[in-house]
Tab-separated table of C-alpha atoms in Angstrom:
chain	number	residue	atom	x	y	z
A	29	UNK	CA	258.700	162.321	114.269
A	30	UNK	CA	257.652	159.123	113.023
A	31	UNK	CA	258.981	159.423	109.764
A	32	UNK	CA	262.287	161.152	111.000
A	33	UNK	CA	262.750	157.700	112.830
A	34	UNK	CA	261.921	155.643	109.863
A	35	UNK	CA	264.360	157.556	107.528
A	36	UNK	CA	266.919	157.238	110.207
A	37	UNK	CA	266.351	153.503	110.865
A	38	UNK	CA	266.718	152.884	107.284
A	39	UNK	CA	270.085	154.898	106.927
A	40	UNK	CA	271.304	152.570	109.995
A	41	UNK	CA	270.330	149.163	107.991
A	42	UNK	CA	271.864	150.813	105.063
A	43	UNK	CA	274.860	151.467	106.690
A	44	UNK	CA	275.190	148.367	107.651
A	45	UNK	CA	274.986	146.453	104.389
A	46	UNK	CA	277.464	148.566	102.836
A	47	UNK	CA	280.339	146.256	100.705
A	48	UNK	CA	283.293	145.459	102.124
A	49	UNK	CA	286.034	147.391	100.517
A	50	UNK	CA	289.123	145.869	99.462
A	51	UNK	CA	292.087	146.598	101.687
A	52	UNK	CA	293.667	149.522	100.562
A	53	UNK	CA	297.817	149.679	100.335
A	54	UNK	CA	299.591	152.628	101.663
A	55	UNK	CA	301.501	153.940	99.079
A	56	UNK	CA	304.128	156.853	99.487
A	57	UNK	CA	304.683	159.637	96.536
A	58	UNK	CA	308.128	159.419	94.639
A	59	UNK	CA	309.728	162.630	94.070
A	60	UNK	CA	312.503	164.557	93.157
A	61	UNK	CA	314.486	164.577	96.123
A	62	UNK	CA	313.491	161.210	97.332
A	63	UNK	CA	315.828	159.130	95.644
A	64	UNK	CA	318.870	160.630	98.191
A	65	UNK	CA	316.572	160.367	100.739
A	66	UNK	CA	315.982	156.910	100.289
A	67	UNK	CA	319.568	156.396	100.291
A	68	UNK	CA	320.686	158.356	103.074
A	69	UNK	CA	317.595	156.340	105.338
A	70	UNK	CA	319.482	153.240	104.826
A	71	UNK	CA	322.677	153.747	104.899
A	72	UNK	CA	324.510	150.904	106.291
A	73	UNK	CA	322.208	148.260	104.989
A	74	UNK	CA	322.497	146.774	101.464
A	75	UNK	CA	319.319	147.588	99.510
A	76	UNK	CA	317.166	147.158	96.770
A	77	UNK	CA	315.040	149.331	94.658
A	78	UNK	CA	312.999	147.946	92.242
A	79	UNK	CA	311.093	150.253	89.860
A	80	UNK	CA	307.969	148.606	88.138
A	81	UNK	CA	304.917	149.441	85.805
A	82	UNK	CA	301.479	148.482	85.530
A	83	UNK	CA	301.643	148.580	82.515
A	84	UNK	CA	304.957	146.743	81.466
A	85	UNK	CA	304.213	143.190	80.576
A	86	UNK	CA	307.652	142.410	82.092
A	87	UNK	CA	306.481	143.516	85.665
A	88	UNK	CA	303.370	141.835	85.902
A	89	UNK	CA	304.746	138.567	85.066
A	90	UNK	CA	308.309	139.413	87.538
A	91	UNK	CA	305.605	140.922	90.641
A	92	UNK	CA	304.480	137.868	91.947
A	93	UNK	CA	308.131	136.390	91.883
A	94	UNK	CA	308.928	139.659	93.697
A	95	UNK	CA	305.906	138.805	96.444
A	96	UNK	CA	307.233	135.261	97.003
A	97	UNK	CA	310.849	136.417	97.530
A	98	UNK	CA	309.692	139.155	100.046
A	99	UNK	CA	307.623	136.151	101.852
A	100	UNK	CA	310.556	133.808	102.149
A	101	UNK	CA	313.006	136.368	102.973
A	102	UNK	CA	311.047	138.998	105.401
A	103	UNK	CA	313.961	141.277	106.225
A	104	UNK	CA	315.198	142.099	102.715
A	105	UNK	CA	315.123	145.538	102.846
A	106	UNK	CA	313.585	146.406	99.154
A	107	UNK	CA	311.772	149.658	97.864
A	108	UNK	CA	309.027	149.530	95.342
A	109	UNK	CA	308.820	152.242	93.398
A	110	UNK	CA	305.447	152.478	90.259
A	111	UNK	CA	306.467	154.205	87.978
A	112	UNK	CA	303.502	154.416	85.548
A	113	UNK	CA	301.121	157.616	85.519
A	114	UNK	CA	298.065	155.553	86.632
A	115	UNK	CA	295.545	155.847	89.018
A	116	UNK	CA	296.362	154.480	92.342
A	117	UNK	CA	293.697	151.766	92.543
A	118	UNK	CA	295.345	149.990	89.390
A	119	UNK	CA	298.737	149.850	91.221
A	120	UNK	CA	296.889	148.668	94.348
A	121	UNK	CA	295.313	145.947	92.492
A	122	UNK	CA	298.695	144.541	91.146
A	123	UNK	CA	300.178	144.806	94.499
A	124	UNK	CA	297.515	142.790	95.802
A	125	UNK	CA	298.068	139.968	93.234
A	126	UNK	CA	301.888	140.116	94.224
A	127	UNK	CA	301.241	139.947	97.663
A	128	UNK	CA	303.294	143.133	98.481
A	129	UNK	CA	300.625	144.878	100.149
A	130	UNK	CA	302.998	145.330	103.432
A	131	UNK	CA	306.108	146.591	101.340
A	132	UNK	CA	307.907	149.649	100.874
A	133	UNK	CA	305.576	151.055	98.119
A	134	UNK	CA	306.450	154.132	96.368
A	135	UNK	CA	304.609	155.606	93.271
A	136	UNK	CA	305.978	158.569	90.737
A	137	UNK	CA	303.878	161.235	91.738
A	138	UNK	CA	304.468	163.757	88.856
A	139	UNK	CA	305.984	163.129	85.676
A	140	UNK	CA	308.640	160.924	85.283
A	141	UNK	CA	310.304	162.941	83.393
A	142	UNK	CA	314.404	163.551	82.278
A	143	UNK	CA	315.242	165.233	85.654
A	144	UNK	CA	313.530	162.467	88.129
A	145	UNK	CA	315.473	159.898	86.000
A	146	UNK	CA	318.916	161.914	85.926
A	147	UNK	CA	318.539	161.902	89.959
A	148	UNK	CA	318.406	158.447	90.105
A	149	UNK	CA	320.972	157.579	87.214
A	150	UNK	CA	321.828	159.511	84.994
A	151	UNK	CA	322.616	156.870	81.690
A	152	UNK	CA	319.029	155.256	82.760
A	153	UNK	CA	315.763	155.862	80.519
A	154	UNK	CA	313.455	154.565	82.321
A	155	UNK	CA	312.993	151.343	81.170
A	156	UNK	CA	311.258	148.976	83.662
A	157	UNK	CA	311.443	146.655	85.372
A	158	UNK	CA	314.886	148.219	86.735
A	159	UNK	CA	316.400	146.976	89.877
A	160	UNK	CA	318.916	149.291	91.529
A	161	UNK	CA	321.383	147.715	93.642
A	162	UNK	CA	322.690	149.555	96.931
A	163	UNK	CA	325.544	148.142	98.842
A	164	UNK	CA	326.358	149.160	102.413
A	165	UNK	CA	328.703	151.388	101.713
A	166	UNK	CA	326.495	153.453	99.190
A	167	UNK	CA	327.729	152.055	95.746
A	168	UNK	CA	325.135	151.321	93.167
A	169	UNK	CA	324.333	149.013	90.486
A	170	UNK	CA	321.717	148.623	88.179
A	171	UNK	CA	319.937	145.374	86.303
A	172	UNK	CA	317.197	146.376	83.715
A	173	UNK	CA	314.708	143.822	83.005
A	174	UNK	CA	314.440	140.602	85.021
A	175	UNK	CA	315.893	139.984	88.531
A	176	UNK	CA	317.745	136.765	89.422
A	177	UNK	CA	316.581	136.214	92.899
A	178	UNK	CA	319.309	134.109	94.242
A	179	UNK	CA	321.910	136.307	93.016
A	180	UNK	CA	319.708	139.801	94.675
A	181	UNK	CA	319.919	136.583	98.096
A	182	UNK	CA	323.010	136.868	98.296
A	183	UNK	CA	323.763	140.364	97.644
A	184	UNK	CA	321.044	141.343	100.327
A	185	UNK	CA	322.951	138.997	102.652
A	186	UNK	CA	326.386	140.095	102.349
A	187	UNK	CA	325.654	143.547	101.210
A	188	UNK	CA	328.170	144.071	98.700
């Protein structure tokens, strides 16, 4: 009995002293389907979706720009879509550095292959960083590579 209490005793202190794990991000699977989805859930509303890589140079300079514009302007409504196949600790890790942990965050949950692209656009490749554009009444346009953030402002603010 004695020992039983020991083992259990040290199993508390153990417990106890465990590391603090970093806070994890809650991010959503990407899908075909989705994109609509996405659309249809905000209609009304100008939008932004901005699909990103961990491992596009491009991004991880353009993510913390992306974390300071969602700080000054809390009610943008803007997706975040990874689109990289890796694991979901290196995408948390970049959205930490960004500061996005409380954003829309979306990750490609199969392959992002022809037909998920097609869905979203059909003369797009995939090349990221890619911003996509939604205006309130549903018409899209897209920017490949870096975002001018006074120009996505305005558009956010006026909606068209």
């Amino acid at each position: 009995m004695k020992q039983l209490f020991i083992r259990l005793f040290v199993i508390y202190l153990l417990m106890g002293l465990t590391p603090v794990h970093a806070e994890e991000v809650a991010i959503k699977p990407f899908q075909r389907g989705d994109w609509s989805a996405l659309q249809k859930a905000n209609k009304g509303a100008p939008m932004a979706i901005h699909f990103w890589g961990v491992t596009c140079p491009s991004c991880v300079k353009e993510m913390p720009l992306w974390g300071r514009f969602m700080r000054q302007n809390p009610t943008a409504k803007v997706i975040f879509i990874q689109a990289d196949d890796v694991s979901v600790e290196s995408m948390q890790n970049m959205l930490k550095k960004a500061s996005l942990l409380n954003a829309d965050n979306y990750y490609v949950s199969g392959p992002f292959d022809e037909r998920l692209r097609y869905e979203v656009d059909p003369s797009w490749h995939g090349e990221t960083p890619a911003t996509f554009l939604i205006d309130r009444n549903g018409r899209i346009s897209k920017k490949i590579g870096a975002i001018d953030f006074l120009q996505l402002k305005a558009f956010l603010l006026r909606g068209s």
